[in-house]
Amino acid sequence: LPSNTETSPALLVISKCLQTLAAEQEQVILDICNTHAMEIASCVADMGAMQQNVRQLRDLHQQGNEALQSSGQALMANVTSLNELAAVQANVVGGLSAVTGARRLLNMCLQVGQLLEDRQLYQAWRLTEEIRDQHLGALLAQLAPGGAEQAGMVGTSGAAPVAAVMQQSTTGLLGAGGRQLVNLVALRAFFESLLNELNAAVEALAVGELHSWLVSARGVARSE
């Protein structure tokens, strides 16, 4: 093996070559950087702008989410308002239907009164029975919260159903539709009372006419 004194010049030559090569490569890099300095600076600036754009996009995304949530809440509030308005409209339509139906029954009762004035007793009796058996029940079924099934609670004659429904209303058994059902009971009781009075008037007039006929018949029999 050669000694250190023999190999030192060779190492020095290699070291110088490496230094020269490194200097040349450094100069090449400097030349490239100098040649493309504007492009490199432009790339760096573009990267900074891209980062800024990314931050802006994040901000816009967050603002969009917040605006969407706000719009969704406003939309839900509008839907709730529309539902409430629809419920109010349904109540108004139901009230108008009740008034229209009740006025029609009252007009029919007035027709009964006119028939009584004209002494058409049989027609008056038939009309009262028609009102009681058909039109009154149909009106109650139309206005009852549960339809015909719940209208059956107020669809039978007598004071017992009225008292039963009133008792359920005061004890809270009827729920949300209790007040409306009580109003239907009161409406039916009103028309039942009116129809009973009309029937009583028919009976009274029939009895009076029968009595007059009997008196007249007796007078004729005595004159003969």
Tab-separated table of N, CA and C in Angstrom, residues 69-206:
chain	number	residue	atom	x	y	z
A	69	GLN	N	-78.062	28.351	5.772
A	69	GLN	CA	-78.748	28.062	7.033
A	69	GLN	C	-79.764	29.141	7.359
A	70	SER	N	-79.357	30.395	7.149
A	70	SER	CA	-80.287	31.498	7.407
A	70	SER	C	-81.501	31.414	6.487
A	71	SER	N	-81.264	31.105	5.199
A	71	SER	CA	-82.376	30.971	4.256
A	71	SER	C	-83.268	29.801	4.630
A	72	GLY	N	-82.637	28.705	5.083
A	72	GLY	CA	-83.433	27.548	5.495
A	72	GLY	C	-84.318	27.874	6.685
A	73	GLN	N	-83.777	28.623	7.645
A	73	GLN	CA	-84.593	29.012	8.796
A	73	GLN	C	-85.734	29.922	8.375
A	74	ALA	N	-85.430	30.870	7.474
A	74	ALA	CA	-86.497	31.747	6.983
A	74	ALA	C	-87.545	30.952	6.213
A	75	LEU	N	-87.083	29.974	5.427
A	75	LEU	CA	-88.025	29.136	4.673
A	75	LEU	C	-88.901	28.330	5.613
A	76	MET	N	-88.313	27.778	6.662
A	76	MET	CA	-89.101	27.025	7.635
A	76	MET	C	-90.112	27.923	8.329
A	77	ALA	N	-89.701	29.152	8.629
A	77	ALA	CA	-90.643	30.100	9.237
A	77	ALA	C	-91.786	30.408	8.281
A	78	ASN	N	-91.464	30.553	6.987
A	78	ASN	CA	-92.521	30.812	5.997
A	78	ASN	C	-93.451	29.618	5.868
A	79	VAL	N	-92.883	28.415	5.901
A	79	VAL	CA	-93.719	27.212	5.819
A	79	VAL	C	-94.642	27.124	7.023
A	80	THR	N	-94.098	27.433	8.206
A	80	THR	CA	-94.932	27.423	9.411
A	80	THR	C	-96.051	28.448	9.306
A	81	SER	N	-95.715	29.635	8.805
A	81	SER	CA	-96.740	30.670	8.632
A	81	SER	C	-97.800	30.234	7.631
A	82	LEU	N	-97.358	29.606	6.540
A	82	LEU	CA	-98.316	29.128	5.540
A	82	LEU	C	-99.222	28.050	6.117
A	83	ASN	N	-98.657	27.158	6.927
A	83	ASN	CA	-99.472	26.122	7.559
A	83	ASN	C	-100.502	26.745	8.502
A	84	GLU	N	-100.061	27.757	9.247
A	84	GLU	CA	-101.001	28.433	10.137
A	84	GLU	C	-102.100	29.140	9.343
A	85	LEU	N	-101.708	29.793	8.237
A	85	LEU	CA	-102.706	30.457	7.401
A	85	LEU	C	-103.664	29.436	6.787
A	86	ALA	N	-103.122	28.272	6.385
A	86	ALA	CA	-103.992	27.235	5.827
A	86	ALA	C	-104.988	26.737	6.872
A	87	ALA	N	-104.509	26.605	8.132
A	87	ALA	CA	-105.419	26.184	9.198
A	87	ALA	C	-106.497	27.233	9.447
A	88	VAL	N	-106.086	28.519	9.432
A	88	VAL	CA	-107.072	29.599	9.605
A	88	VAL	C	-108.076	29.591	8.458
A	89	GLN	N	-107.570	29.394	7.233
A	89	GLN	CA	-108.467	29.356	6.080
A	89	GLN	C	-109.443	28.193	6.198
A	90	ALA	N	-108.940	27.037	6.646
A	90	ALA	CA	-109.826	25.889	6.820
A	90	ALA	C	-110.899	26.187	7.863
A	91	ASN	N	-110.510	26.867	8.950
A	91	ASN	CA	-111.491	27.221	9.969
A	91	ASN	C	-112.532	28.194	9.429
A	92	VAL	N	-112.059	29.165	8.604
A	92	VAL	CA	-112.998	30.122	8.017
A	92	VAL	C	-113.964	29.416	7.075
A	93	VAL	N	-113.420	28.514	6.244
A	93	VAL	CA	-114.287	27.761	5.322
A	93	VAL	C	-115.280	26.905	6.104
A	94	GLY	N	-114.790	26.279	7.183
A	94	GLY	CA	-115.699	25.494	8.016
A	94	GLY	C	-116.774	26.357	8.658
A	95	GLY	N	-116.381	27.564	9.112
A	95	GLY	CA	-117.374	28.464	9.692
A	95	GLY	C	-118.412	28.905	8.679
A	96	LEU	N	-117.953	29.227	7.462
A	96	LEU	CA	-118.895	29.610	6.408
A	96	LEU	C	-119.828	28.452	6.054
A	97	SER	N	-119.278	27.255	6.025
A	97	SER	CA	-120.108	26.082	5.745
A	97	SER	C	-121.153	25.878	6.829
A	98	ALA	N	-120.743	26.090	8.079
A	98	ALA	CA	-121.692	25.943	9.189
A	98	ALA	C	-122.806	26.978	9.094
A	99	VAL	N	-122.414	28.228	8.814
A	99	VAL	CA	-123.415	29.294	8.706
A	99	VAL	C	-124.362	29.023	7.548
A	100	THR	N	-123.810	28.584	6.410
A	100	THR	CA	-124.652	28.304	5.239
A	100	THR	C	-125.620	27.172	5.523
A	101	GLY	N	-125.102	26.090	6.135
A	101	GLY	CA	-125.975	24.963	6.457
A	101	GLY	C	-127.046	25.338	7.473
A	102	ALA	N	-126.659	26.100	8.482
A	102	ALA	CA	-127.635	26.507	9.496
A	102	ALA	C	-128.698	27.430	8.897
A	103	ARG	N	-128.301	28.331	8.010
A	103	ARG	CA	-129.283	29.217	7.371
A	103	ARG	C	-130.246	28.421	6.495
A	104	ARG	N	-129.719	27.386	5.830
A	104	ARG	CA	-130.610	26.566	5.002
A	104	ARG	C	-131.645	25.846	5.860
A	105	LEU	N	-131.222	25.324	7.008
A	105	LEU	CA	-132.168	24.665	7.905
A	105	LEU	C	-133.181	25.664	8.466
A	106	LEU	N	-132.714	26.868	8.787
A	106	LEU	CA	-133.638	27.882	9.288
A	106	LEU	C	-134.666	28.261	8.220
A	107	ASN	N	-134.217	28.368	6.965
A	107	ASN	CA	-135.164	28.663	5.889
A	107	ASN	C	-136.193	27.557	5.730
A	108	MET	N	-135.752	26.327	5.901
A	108	MET	CA	-136.703	25.210	5.828
A	108	MET	C	-137.691	25.267	6.988
A	109	CYS	N	-137.209	25.668	8.157
A	109	CYS	CA	-138.126	25.816	9.295
A	109	CYS	C	-139.125	26.949	9.035
A	110	LEU	N	-138.646	28.027	8.377
A	110	LEU	CA	-139.574	29.094	8.004
A	110	LEU	C	-140.608	28.597	7.000
A	111	GLN	N	-140.201	27.691	6.127
A	111	GLN	CA	-141.168	27.092	5.210
A	111	GLN	C	-142.223	26.301	5.960
A	112	VAL	N	-141.806	25.629	7.012
A	112	VAL	CA	-142.781	24.914	7.849
A	112	VAL	C	-143.777	25.902	8.448
A	113	GLY	N	-143.249	27.030	8.938
A	113	GLY	CA	-144.146	28.050	9.486
A	113	GLY	C	-145.123	28.576	8.444
A	114	GLN	N	-144.650	28.757	7.215
A	114	GLN	CA	-145.549	29.225	6.151
A	114	GLN	C	-146.607	28.172	5.842
A	115	LEU	N	-146.230	26.919	5.837
A	115	LEU	CA	-147.201	25.843	5.619
A	115	LEU	C	-148.236	25.820	6.734
A	116	LEU	N	-147.812	26.091	7.945
A	116	LEU	CA	-148.765	26.140	9.052
A	116	LEU	C	-149.743	27.297	8.866
A	117	GLU	N	-149.235	28.444	8.419
A	117	GLU	CA	-150.147	29.563	8.165
A	117	GLU	C	-151.145	29.233	7.063
A	118	ASP	N	-150.715	28.448	6.092
A	118	ASP	CA	-151.609	28.064	4.999
A	118	ASP	C	-152.470	26.857	5.361
A	119	ARG	N	-152.362	26.372	6.581
A	119	ARG	CA	-153.124	25.237	7.079
A	119	ARG	C	-152.813	23.955	6.300
A	120	GLN	N	-151.584	23.860	5.790
A	120	GLN	CA	-151.147	22.626	5.134
A	120	GLN	C	-150.392	21.780	6.166
A	121	LEU	N	-151.159	21.179	7.039
A	121	LEU	CA	-150.577	20.539	8.213
A	121	LEU	C	-149.769	19.293	7.860
A	122	TYR	N	-150.283	18.491	6.953
A	122	TYR	CA	-149.549	17.266	6.601
A	122	TYR	C	-148.199	17.608	5.957
A	123	GLN	N	-148.208	18.571	5.031
A	123	GLN	CA	-146.948	18.968	4.399
A	123	GLN	C	-145.966	19.556	5.419
A	124	ALA	N	-146.495	20.306	6.381
A	124	ALA	CA	-145.640	20.869	7.422
A	124	ALA	C	-145.022	19.769	8.274
A	125	TRP	N	-145.841	18.770	8.618
A	125	TRP	CA	-145.305	17.654	9.427
A	125	TRP	C	-144.249	16.872	8.667
A	126	ARG	N	-144.491	16.607	7.375
A	126	ARG	CA	-143.518	15.877	6.560
A	126	ARG	C	-142.201	16.641	6.455
A	127	LEU	N	-142.279	17.952	6.321
A	127	LEU	CA	-141.062	18.741	6.183
A	127	LEU	C	-140.259	18.752	7.481
A	128	THR	N	-140.940	18.836	8.615
A	128	THR	CA	-140.212	18.784	9.894
A	128	THR	C	-139.506	17.445	10.078
A	129	GLU	N	-140.164	16.370	9.679
A	129	GLU	CA	-139.531	15.049	9.799
A	129	GLU	C	-138.349	14.935	8.836
A	130	GLU	N	-138.475	15.505	7.649
A	130	GLU	CA	-137.370	15.480	6.693
A	130	GLU	C	-136.168	16.261	7.227
A	131	ILE	N	-136.440	17.413	7.837
A	131	ILE	CA	-135.346	18.199	8.421
A	131	ILE	C	-134.656	17.411	9.521
A	132	ARG	N	-135.456	16.775	10.370
A	132	ARG	CA	-134.903	16.059	11.514
A	132	ARG	C	-134.106	14.827	11.071
A	133	ASP	N	-134.645	14.065	10.127
A	133	ASP	CA	-134.052	12.775	9.766
A	133	ASP	C	-132.915	12.904	8.752
A	134	GLN	N	-132.924	13.930	7.916
A	134	GLN	CA	-131.948	14.005	6.829
A	134	GLN	C	-131.024	15.217	6.964
A	135	HIS	N	-131.585	16.396	6.903
A	135	HIS	CA	-130.763	17.599	6.767
A	135	HIS	C	-129.985	17.933	8.031
A	136	LEU	N	-130.589	17.759	9.201
A	136	LEU	CA	-129.883	18.079	10.430
A	136	LEU	C	-128.704	17.133	10.646
A	137	GLY	N	-128.933	15.838	10.441
A	137	GLY	CA	-127.842	14.871	10.588
A	137	GLY	C	-126.721	15.104	9.590
A	138	ALA	N	-127.089	15.470	8.349
A	138	ALA	CA	-126.057	15.744	7.338
A	138	ALA	C	-125.221	16.958	7.724
A	139	LEU	N	-125.852	17.992	8.264
A	139	LEU	CA	-125.111	19.179	8.687
A	139	LEU	C	-124.150	18.850	9.824
A	140	LEU	N	-124.605	18.078	10.793
A	140	LEU	CA	-123.739	17.711	11.918
A	140	LEU	C	-122.570	16.854	11.452
A	141	ALA	N	-122.827	15.914	10.527
A	141	ALA	CA	-121.745	15.076	10.017
A	141	ALA	C	-120.722	15.900	9.246
A	142	GLN	N	-121.176	16.939	8.558
A	142	GLN	CA	-120.273	17.804	7.796
A	142	GLN	C	-119.391	18.644	8.710
A	143	LEU	N	-119.934	19.071	9.833
A	143	LEU	CA	-119.208	19.995	10.707
A	143	LEU	C	-118.446	19.298	11.819
A	144	ALA	N	-118.721	18.022	12.076
A	144	ALA	CA	-118.051	17.327	13.179
A	144	ALA	C	-116.566	17.169	12.872
A	145	PRO	N	-115.669	17.349	13.873
A	145	PRO	CA	-114.228	17.210	13.641
A	145	PRO	C	-113.852	15.835	13.113
A	146	GLY	N	-114.530	14.791	13.609
A	146	GLY	CA	-114.234	13.427	13.175
A	146	GLY	C	-115.187	12.896	12.144
A	147	GLY	N	-115.958	13.764	11.496
A	147	GLY	CA	-116.882	13.321	10.455
A	147	GLY	C	-118.111	12.661	11.040
A	148	ALA	N	-118.699	11.746	10.256
A	148	ALA	CA	-119.952	11.118	10.650
A	148	ALA	C	-119.811	10.294	11.924
A	149	GLU	N	-118.605	9.702	12.146
A	149	GLU	CA	-118.427	8.871	13.337
A	149	GLU	C	-118.560	9.687	14.612
A	150	GLN	N	-117.920	10.856	14.643
A	150	GLN	CA	-118.017	11.694	15.834
A	150	GLN	C	-119.361	12.408	15.889
A	151	ALA	N	-119.954	12.667	14.704
A	151	ALA	CA	-121.270	13.288	14.704
A	151	ALA	C	-122.300	12.372	15.348
A	152	GLY	N	-122.032	11.048	15.353
A	152	GLY	CA	-122.949	10.128	16.016
A	152	GLY	C	-123.084	10.373	17.500
A	153	MET	N	-122.090	11.047	18.098
A	153	MET	CA	-122.179	11.376	19.523
A	153	MET	C	-123.279	12.386	19.792
A	154	VAL	N	-123.639	13.170	18.755
A	154	VAL	CA	-124.682	14.178	18.939
A	154	VAL	C	-125.849	13.913	18.015
A	155	GLY	N	-125.906	12.728	17.419
A	155	GLY	CA	-126.915	12.463	16.404
A	155	GLY	C	-128.138	11.736	16.896
A	156	THR	N	-128.296	11.521	18.224
A	156	THR	CA	-129.472	10.844	18.747
A	156	THR	C	-130.317	11.829	19.536
A	157	SER	N	-131.578	11.540	19.600
A	157	SER	CA	-132.503	12.453	20.266
A	157	SER	C	-132.379	12.352	21.775
A	158	GLY	N	-132.910	13.361	22.427
A	158	GLY	CA	-132.960	13.358	23.879
A	158	GLY	C	-131.873	14.198	24.507
A	159	ALA	N	-131.995	14.423	25.806
A	159	ALA	CA	-131.047	15.275	26.521
A	159	ALA	C	-129.824	14.518	26.994
A	160	ALA	N	-129.886	13.175	27.013
A	160	ALA	CA	-128.762	12.401	27.517
A	160	ALA	C	-127.492	12.611	26.710
A	161	PRO	N	-127.512	12.551	25.347
A	161	PRO	CA	-126.266	12.790	24.613
A	161	PRO	C	-125.684	14.168	24.868
A	162	VAL	N	-126.553	15.179	24.978
A	162	VAL	CA	-126.072	16.529	25.251
A	162	VAL	C	-125.327	16.565	26.580
A	163	ALA	N	-125.918	15.992	27.624
A	163	ALA	CA	-125.278	15.986	28.939
A	163	ALA	C	-123.979	15.188	28.908
A	164	ALA	N	-123.973	14.063	28.139
A	164	ALA	CA	-122.765	13.240	28.075
A	164	ALA	C	-121.617	13.989	27.440
A	165	VAL	N	-121.892	14.684	26.333
A	165	VAL	CA	-120.832	15.425	25.655
A	165	VAL	C	-120.356	16.587	26.519
A	166	MET	N	-121.287	17.281	27.179
A	166	MET	CA	-120.895	18.369	28.069
A	166	MET	C	-119.997	17.854	29.182
A	167	GLN	N	-120.335	16.674	29.736
A	167	GLN	CA	-119.535	16.099	30.807
A	167	GLN	C	-118.141	15.746	30.313
A	168	GLN	N	-118.040	15.153	29.098
A	168	GLN	CA	-116.734	14.825	28.540
A	168	GLN	C	-115.921	16.077	28.275
A	169	SER	N	-116.578	17.151	27.862
A	169	SER	CA	-115.855	18.391	27.582
A	169	SER	C	-115.275	18.979	28.856
A	170	THR	N	-116.050	18.986	29.936
A	170	THR	CA	-115.576	19.577	31.185
A	170	THR	C	-114.491	18.732	31.827
A	171	THR	N	-114.488	17.421	31.555
A	171	THR	CA	-113.450	16.562	32.126
A	171	THR	C	-112.250	16.413	31.209
A	172	GLY	N	-112.298	17.050	30.027
A	172	GLY	CA	-111.155	17.030	29.122
A	172	GLY	C	-111.024	15.788	28.281
A	173	LEU	N	-112.067	14.957	28.184
A	173	LEU	CA	-111.979	13.712	27.436
A	173	LEU	C	-112.071	13.907	25.943
A	174	LEU	N	-112.578	15.052	25.479
A	174	LEU	CA	-112.783	15.250	24.051
A	174	LEU	C	-111.539	15.761	23.343
A	175	GLY	N	-110.561	16.236	24.066
A	175	GLY	CA	-109.340	16.706	23.430
A	175	GLY	C	-109.526	18.035	22.731
A	176	ALA	N	-108.731	18.217	21.634
A	176	ALA	CA	-108.715	19.503	20.939
A	176	ALA	C	-110.036	19.816	20.274
A	177	GLY	N	-110.759	18.782	19.821
A	177	GLY	CA	-112.038	19.024	19.153
A	177	GLY	C	-113.215	19.124	20.097
A	178	GLY	N	-112.954	19.174	21.417
A	178	GLY	CA	-114.048	19.179	22.379
A	178	GLY	C	-114.951	20.396	22.250
A	179	ARG	N	-114.340	21.582	22.107
A	179	ARG	CA	-115.138	22.804	22.030
A	179	ARG	C	-116.026	22.790	20.791
A	180	GLN	N	-115.471	22.350	19.659
A	180	GLN	CA	-116.268	22.298	18.432
A	180	GLN	C	-117.404	21.299	18.566
A	181	LEU	N	-117.122	20.169	19.223
A	181	LEU	CA	-118.170	19.166	19.403
A	181	LEU	C	-119.267	19.684	20.324
A	182	VAL	N	-118.882	20.431	21.346
A	182	VAL	CA	-119.888	21.023	22.235
A	182	VAL	C	-120.748	22.023	21.465
A	183	ASN	N	-120.111	22.797	20.579
A	183	ASN	CA	-120.885	23.725	19.752
A	183	ASN	C	-121.868	22.987	18.854
A	184	LEU	N	-121.454	21.830	18.337
A	184	LEU	CA	-122.362	21.037	17.517
A	184	LEU	C	-123.533	20.512	18.344
A	185	VAL	N	-123.232	20.128	19.578
A	185	VAL	CA	-124.310	19.672	20.458
A	185	VAL	C	-125.305	20.800	20.705
A	186	ALA	N	-124.779	22.009	20.946
A	186	ALA	CA	-125.661	23.155	21.170
A	186	ALA	C	-126.472	23.469	19.915
A	187	LEU	N	-125.841	23.366	18.748
A	187	LEU	CA	-126.548	23.621	17.494
A	187	LEU	C	-127.660	22.606	17.279
A	188	ARG	N	-127.350	21.354	17.539
A	188	ARG	CA	-128.370	20.327	17.376
A	188	ARG	C	-129.505	20.513	18.378
A	189	ALA	N	-129.145	20.871	19.612
A	189	ALA	CA	-130.184	21.088	20.617
A	189	ALA	C	-131.104	22.244	20.201
A	190	PHE	N	-130.515	23.286	19.605
A	190	PHE	CA	-131.332	24.418	19.155
A	190	PHE	C	-132.336	23.977	18.097
A	191	PHE	N	-131.847	23.252	17.085
A	191	PHE	CA	-132.747	22.836	16.009
A	191	PHE	C	-133.753	21.793	16.506
A	192	GLU	N	-133.332	20.924	17.415
A	192	GLU	CA	-134.281	19.949	17.979
A	192	GLU	C	-135.396	20.677	18.717
A	193	SER	N	-135.047	21.699	19.494
A	193	SER	CA	-136.062	22.464	20.208
A	193	SER	C	-136.997	23.168	19.234
A	194	LEU	N	-136.422	23.742	18.164
A	194	LEU	CA	-137.240	24.429	17.169
A	194	LEU	C	-138.176	23.459	16.460
A	195	LEU	N	-137.650	22.296	16.087
A	195	LEU	CA	-138.483	21.305	15.409
A	195	LEU	C	-139.569	20.772	16.335
A	196	ASN	N	-139.253	20.598	17.611
A	196	ASN	CA	-140.271	20.156	18.565
A	196	ASN	C	-141.395	21.191	18.696
A	197	GLU	N	-141.000	22.472	18.701
A	197	GLU	CA	-142.021	23.523	18.763
A	197	GLU	C	-142.887	23.535	17.511
A	198	LEU	N	-142.266	23.305	16.353
A	198	LEU	CA	-143.041	23.254	15.107
A	198	LEU	C	-143.970	22.051	15.099
A	199	ASN	N	-143.495	20.919	15.569
A	199	ASN	CA	-144.367	19.737	15.654
A	199	ASN	C	-145.522	19.972	16.625
A	200	ALA	N	-145.194	20.644	17.737
A	200	ALA	CA	-146.267	20.953	18.691
A	200	ALA	C	-147.291	21.891	18.058
A	201	ALA	N	-146.814	22.852	17.245
A	201	ALA	CA	-147.749	23.748	16.557
A	201	ALA	C	-148.603	22.992	15.549
A	202	VAL	N	-147.999	22.042	14.844
A	202	VAL	CA	-148.775	21.212	13.905
A	202	VAL	C	-149.842	20.437	14.656
A	203	GLU	N	-149.461	19.827	15.773
A	203	GLU	CA	-150.430	19.056	16.551
A	203	GLU	C	-151.542	19.947	17.096
A	204	ALA	N	-151.145	21.147	17.577
A	204	ALA	CA	-152.166	22.044	18.120
A	204	ALA	C	-153.147	22.483	17.032
A	205	LEU	N	-152.645	22.822	15.869
A	205	LEU	CA	-153.538	23.212	14.774
A	205	LEU	C	-154.393	22.045	14.324
A	206	ALA	N	-153.794	20.846	14.294
A	206	ALA	CA	-154.580	19.669	13.896
A	206	ALA	C	-155.698	19.404	14.897
